[in-house]
Amino acid sequence: MKRNSRMRSAILLFLAVFAAGAQADEGDPRQYVEEARGIAQEFAAELKGELEKAIEEEGASRAIGVCGEAAPDIGARLAGETGWAFGRTALRVRNPRNAPDSRERAVMTSFQQQHAEGIELQGMERIGIVEEGGLRYVHYMKPIPTQQVCLTCHGGDVKGPIQEALAKRYPADAATGFQEGEMRGAFTFIKPLEGR
Ligand code: HEC
């Protein structure tokens, strides 16, 4: 988590530089797209698997820890294997620690606009280079669609013990009321560019 918030404040600092177009010619971010895309797929598939397993074995109200704890666990393991740092964010968050910075918010707003115009979320992604103190990072984002299994805890009709557990743990929860197919949030991945 500490790492996550550090990553976030780092991205925030990079914003001005990024927006000013200080992107140098070397390190074209497009070369990292395939890698980031593959990891996003793996992350999403593992998380969905963990959620389904936990809901089946323990019931949804006990599985609420999974979306909160399995995600960072999967992220930490993938980080060790790949060198990327991982986060999830959303325009409406359950945990305020996942709140987007202004670049993340702008990217997700644009994903949502494209989706409203009829473009599939599945094909969307954004990649760019951000910079801090002479170090450069590649930043990748990809929308996370709401699936059937997510509705138990993010749908319009969350109730009973799940609703109670969520209200207790996340008093400022804004991450309900989603419908299947809507954008639930986005992956946000960052990786230092070596030797720069
Ligand atoms: C069993 C309940 C549960 C289910 C099912 C569930 N989530 Fe979550 N979700 C949570 C909780 C709890 C959090 C807050 C995690 C934290 O504390 O960081 C969360 C957070 C998130 C976040 C991070 C942004 C935020 O709102 O804080 C995203 C993105 C997300 N969920 C997507 C999904 C998707 C996509 C699915 C379906 C594949 C899903 N969730 C299914 C409980 C659930």
Short mmCIF file of C-alpha atoms and ligand atoms in Angstrom, two decimals:
data_model
loop_
_atom_site.label_atom_id
_atom_site.label_comp_id
_atom_site.label_asym_id
_atom_site.label_seq_id
_atom_site.Cartn_x
_atom_site.Cartn_y
_atom_site.Cartn_z
CA MET A 1 0.00 0.00 0.00
CA LYS A 2 2.81 2.35 0.86
CA ARG A 3 4.32 1.54 -2.45
CA ASN A 4 0.99 2.20 -4.11
CA SER A 5 0.58 5.66 -2.63
CA ARG A 6 4.21 6.49 -3.41
CA MET A 7 3.55 5.45 -6.96
CA ARG A 8 0.49 7.67 -7.04
CA SER A 9 2.20 10.76 -5.71
CA ALA A 10 5.03 10.11 -8.12
CA ILE A 11 2.59 10.02 -11.01
CA LEU A 12 1.09 13.26 -9.74
CA LEU A 13 4.47 14.94 -9.79
CA PHE A 14 5.08 13.72 -13.30
CA LEU A 15 1.87 15.18 -14.58
CA ALA A 16 3.04 18.65 -15.38
CA VAL A 17 6.07 17.29 -17.21
CA PHE A 18 3.98 14.83 -19.13
CA ALA A 19 1.35 17.39 -20.04
CA ALA A 20 4.04 19.80 -21.19
CA GLY A 21 5.12 17.19 -23.70
CA ALA A 22 8.62 16.78 -22.26
CA GLN A 23 8.70 13.29 -23.72
CA ALA A 24 12.10 12.67 -25.29
CA ASP A 25 12.56 10.77 -28.53
CA GLU A 26 14.16 7.68 -26.99
CA GLY A 27 11.97 5.24 -25.06
CA ASP A 28 8.95 5.16 -27.31
CA PRO A 29 6.23 3.89 -24.92
CA ARG A 30 4.61 1.80 -27.64
CA GLN A 31 7.28 -0.85 -27.23
CA TYR A 32 5.87 -1.63 -23.74
CA VAL A 33 2.26 -2.01 -24.80
CA GLU A 34 2.37 -5.76 -25.47
CA GLU A 35 4.04 -6.47 -22.14
CA ALA A 36 1.63 -4.29 -20.13
CA ARG A 37 -1.36 -5.70 -21.96
CA GLY A 38 -0.32 -9.26 -21.16
CA ILE A 39 0.14 -8.47 -17.47
CA ALA A 40 -3.24 -6.70 -17.30
CA GLN A 41 -4.89 -9.81 -18.72
CA GLU A 42 -3.12 -12.06 -16.25
CA PHE A 43 -3.97 -9.77 -13.34
CA ALA A 44 -7.66 -9.60 -14.28
CA ALA A 45 -7.97 -13.35 -14.83
CA GLU A 46 -6.28 -14.21 -11.53
CA LEU A 47 -8.37 -11.74 -9.58
CA LYS A 48 -11.59 -12.98 -11.11
CA GLY A 49 -10.57 -16.56 -10.31
CA GLU A 50 -9.79 -15.66 -6.69
CA LEU A 51 -13.12 -13.86 -6.32
CA GLU A 52 -15.16 -16.69 -7.75
CA LYS A 53 -13.37 -19.20 -5.56
CA ALA A 54 -13.80 -17.12 -2.40
CA ILE A 55 -17.48 -16.38 -3.05
CA GLU A 56 -18.12 -20.06 -3.66
CA GLU A 57 -16.18 -21.26 -0.64
CA GLU A 58 -16.88 -18.56 1.92
CA GLY A 59 -19.85 -16.53 0.72
CA ALA A 60 -19.75 -13.01 -0.63
CA SER A 61 -19.67 -11.15 2.67
CA ARG A 62 -16.43 -12.90 3.65
CA ALA A 63 -15.09 -12.54 0.12
CA ILE A 64 -15.06 -8.75 0.31
CA GLY A 65 -11.53 -9.05 1.62
CA VAL A 66 -10.51 -10.69 -1.65
CA CYS A 67 -11.02 -7.69 -3.91
CA GLY A 68 -9.19 -5.65 -1.26
CA GLU A 69 -6.38 -8.05 -0.36
CA ALA A 70 -5.93 -10.43 -3.26
CA ALA A 71 -5.48 -7.53 -5.67
CA PRO A 72 -2.40 -6.12 -3.88
CA ASP A 73 -1.09 -9.67 -3.33
CA ILE A 74 -1.35 -10.54 -7.00
CA GLY A 75 0.10 -7.13 -7.78
CA ALA A 76 3.08 -7.67 -5.46
CA ARG A 77 3.88 -11.06 -6.96
CA LEU A 78 3.57 -9.80 -10.52
CA ALA A 79 5.72 -6.79 -9.58
CA GLY A 80 8.50 -9.13 -8.42
CA GLU A 81 8.28 -11.04 -11.67
CA THR A 82 7.95 -8.11 -14.06
CA GLY A 83 9.37 -4.90 -12.56
CA TRP A 84 6.07 -3.05 -12.91
CA ALA A 85 4.20 -1.50 -9.93
CA PHE A 86 0.48 -2.07 -10.05
CA GLY A 87 -2.59 -0.20 -8.94
CA ARG A 88 -6.29 -0.11 -9.52
CA THR A 89 -8.27 3.08 -9.59
CA ALA A 90 -11.74 4.29 -10.59
CA LEU A 91 -13.80 7.42 -11.12
CA ARG A 92 -15.94 6.23 -8.18
CA VAL A 93 -13.85 4.44 -5.58
CA ARG A 94 -14.65 2.21 -2.66
CA ASN A 95 -11.31 2.75 -0.91
CA PRO A 96 -10.14 6.39 -0.97
CA ARG A 97 -6.55 5.10 -1.29
CA ASN A 98 -7.42 4.01 -4.81
CA ALA A 99 -8.55 7.50 -5.83
CA PRO A 100 -7.10 8.63 -9.17
CA ASP A 101 -4.69 11.49 -9.68
CA SER A 102 -5.57 14.02 -12.34
CA ARG A 103 -3.87 12.16 -15.19
CA GLU A 104 -5.59 8.90 -14.25
CA ARG A 105 -8.89 10.72 -13.96
CA ALA A 106 -8.47 12.32 -17.37
CA VAL A 107 -7.58 8.99 -19.00
CA MET A 108 -10.60 7.23 -17.43
CA THR A 109 -12.92 10.07 -18.42
CA SER A 110 -11.75 9.63 -21.98
CA PHE A 111 -12.26 5.82 -21.78
CA GLN A 112 -15.78 6.46 -20.57
CA GLN A 113 -16.54 8.96 -23.32
CA GLN A 114 -15.34 6.55 -25.97
CA HIS A 115 -17.44 3.82 -24.41
CA ALA A 116 -20.51 6.09 -24.50
CA GLU A 117 -19.82 6.53 -28.21
CA GLY A 118 -20.06 2.78 -28.65
CA ILE A 119 -16.41 1.68 -28.51
CA GLU A 120 -15.74 -1.56 -26.59
CA LEU A 121 -13.89 -1.16 -23.28
CA GLN A 122 -11.96 -4.37 -23.96
CA GLY A 123 -9.91 -2.82 -26.74
CA MET A 124 -9.01 0.40 -24.91
CA GLU A 125 -5.67 1.27 -23.31
CA ARG A 126 -3.37 4.26 -22.87
CA ILE A 127 0.39 4.36 -22.54
CA GLY A 128 2.76 7.27 -21.98
CA ILE A 129 6.11 8.29 -20.52
CA VAL A 130 6.19 10.24 -17.26
CA GLU A 131 9.24 11.81 -15.65
CA GLU A 132 10.59 12.61 -12.19
CA GLY A 133 14.00 13.89 -11.11
CA GLY A 134 15.64 12.77 -14.32
CA LEU A 135 14.10 9.30 -14.06
CA ARG A 136 11.61 8.21 -16.61
CA TYR A 137 8.75 5.77 -16.23
CA VAL A 138 6.29 4.18 -18.58
CA HIS A 139 2.67 4.48 -17.41
CA TYR A 140 -0.04 2.18 -18.75
CA MET A 141 -3.79 2.23 -18.13
CA LYS A 142 -6.53 -0.14 -19.17
CA PRO A 143 -10.25 -0.05 -18.31
CA ILE A 144 -11.73 -2.79 -16.09
CA PRO A 145 -15.24 -3.72 -17.23
CA THR A 146 -17.93 -4.70 -14.70
CA GLN A 147 -18.72 -8.39 -15.01
CA GLN A 148 -21.53 -10.45 -13.55
CA VAL A 149 -19.37 -11.65 -10.62
CA CYS A 150 -18.60 -8.04 -9.63
CA LEU A 151 -22.25 -7.07 -9.11
CA THR A 152 -22.46 -8.86 -5.76
CA CYS A 153 -20.35 -6.07 -4.29
CA HIS A 154 -20.45 -3.28 -6.89
CA GLY A 155 -23.97 -3.62 -8.34
CA GLY A 156 -27.09 -1.58 -7.72
CA ASP A 157 -28.59 -4.03 -5.29
CA VAL A 158 -25.89 -4.81 -2.74
CA LYS A 159 -27.62 -5.84 0.45
CA GLY A 160 -27.67 -7.83 3.66
CA PRO A 161 -24.40 -8.82 5.31
CA ILE A 162 -22.33 -7.65 2.31
CA GLN A 163 -23.81 -4.18 2.47
CA GLU A 164 -23.22 -4.11 6.23
CA ALA A 165 -19.64 -5.31 5.94
CA LEU A 166 -18.91 -2.78 3.21
CA ALA A 167 -20.50 0.11 5.12
CA LYS A 168 -18.42 -0.73 8.17
CA ARG A 169 -15.14 -0.99 6.34
CA TYR A 170 -15.68 1.67 3.68
CA PRO A 171 -17.87 4.46 5.07
CA ALA A 172 -17.21 6.62 2.00
CA ASP A 173 -17.93 3.80 -0.49
CA ALA A 174 -18.90 5.24 -3.90
CA ALA A 175 -18.35 2.00 -5.82
CA THR A 176 -21.86 0.55 -6.03
CA GLY A 177 -24.62 1.01 -8.60
CA PHE A 178 -22.61 -0.39 -11.51
CA GLN A 179 -24.18 -2.45 -14.29
CA GLU A 180 -22.64 -5.30 -16.17
CA GLY A 181 -20.58 -3.97 -19.08
CA GLU A 182 -19.96 -0.54 -17.52
CA MET A 183 -16.41 0.58 -16.71
CA ARG A 184 -15.80 -0.31 -13.04
CA GLY A 185 -12.36 1.27 -12.98
CA ALA A 186 -8.94 0.89 -14.54
CA PHE A 187 -5.60 -0.78 -14.05
CA THR A 188 -2.77 1.70 -13.65
CA PHE A 189 0.73 0.27 -14.07
CA ILE A 190 4.08 2.02 -13.90
CA LYS A 191 7.61 0.84 -14.60
CA PRO A 192 10.96 2.62 -14.48
CA LEU A 193 12.81 2.84 -17.76
CA GLU A 194 16.26 1.40 -17.18
CA GLY A 195 19.47 3.29 -17.74
CA ARG A 196 17.85 6.65 -18.29
C1 HEC B 1 -16.85 -9.83 -2.63
C2 HEC B 1 -16.99 -8.43 -2.90
C3 HEC B 1 -16.35 -7.88 -4.16
C4 HEC B 1 -16.48 -8.39 -5.42
C5 HEC B 1 -17.25 -9.61 -5.87
C6 HEC B 1 -15.74 -7.49 -6.28
N1 HEC B 1 -15.18 -6.48 -5.56
FE1 HEC B 1 -14.10 -4.93 -6.32
N2 HEC B 1 -13.82 -4.21 -4.45
C7 HEC B 1 -14.29 -4.81 -3.31
C8 HEC B 1 -13.70 -4.14 -2.17
C9 HEC B 1 -13.92 -4.49 -0.71
C10 HEC B 1 -12.85 -3.12 -2.69
C11 HEC B 1 -11.98 -2.15 -1.92
C12 HEC B 1 -10.57 -2.69 -1.98
C13 HEC B 1 -9.56 -1.88 -1.24
O1 HEC B 1 -9.75 -1.67 -0.02
O2 HEC B 1 -8.57 -1.47 -1.88
C14 HEC B 1 -12.95 -3.21 -4.13
C15 HEC B 1 -12.24 -2.39 -4.97
C16 HEC B 1 -12.24 -2.50 -6.35
C17 HEC B 1 -11.49 -1.65 -7.25
C18 HEC B 1 -10.51 -0.54 -6.86
C19 HEC B 1 -11.12 0.82 -6.89
C20 HEC B 1 -12.01 1.11 -5.69
O3 HEC B 1 -13.22 1.24 -5.93
O4 HEC B 1 -11.52 1.20 -4.55
C21 HEC B 1 -11.77 -2.07 -8.50
C22 HEC B 1 -11.24 -1.49 -9.80
C23 HEC B 1 -12.65 -3.21 -8.38
N3 HEC B 1 -12.94 -3.43 -7.05
C24 HEC B 1 -13.12 -3.93 -9.44
C25 HEC B 1 -13.85 -5.11 -9.31
C26 HEC B 1 -14.21 -5.95 -10.43
C27 HEC B 1 -13.87 -5.64 -11.88
C28 HEC B 1 -14.88 -7.01 -9.93
C29 HEC B 1 -15.41 -8.21 -10.68
C30 HEC B 1 -14.46 -8.93 -11.51
C31 HEC B 1 -14.96 -6.82 -8.49
N4 HEC B 1 -14.31 -5.67 -8.15
C32 HEC B 1 -15.61 -7.68 -7.63
C33 HEC B 1 -15.17 -5.85 -3.21
C34 HEC B 1 -15.54 -6.67 -4.26
#
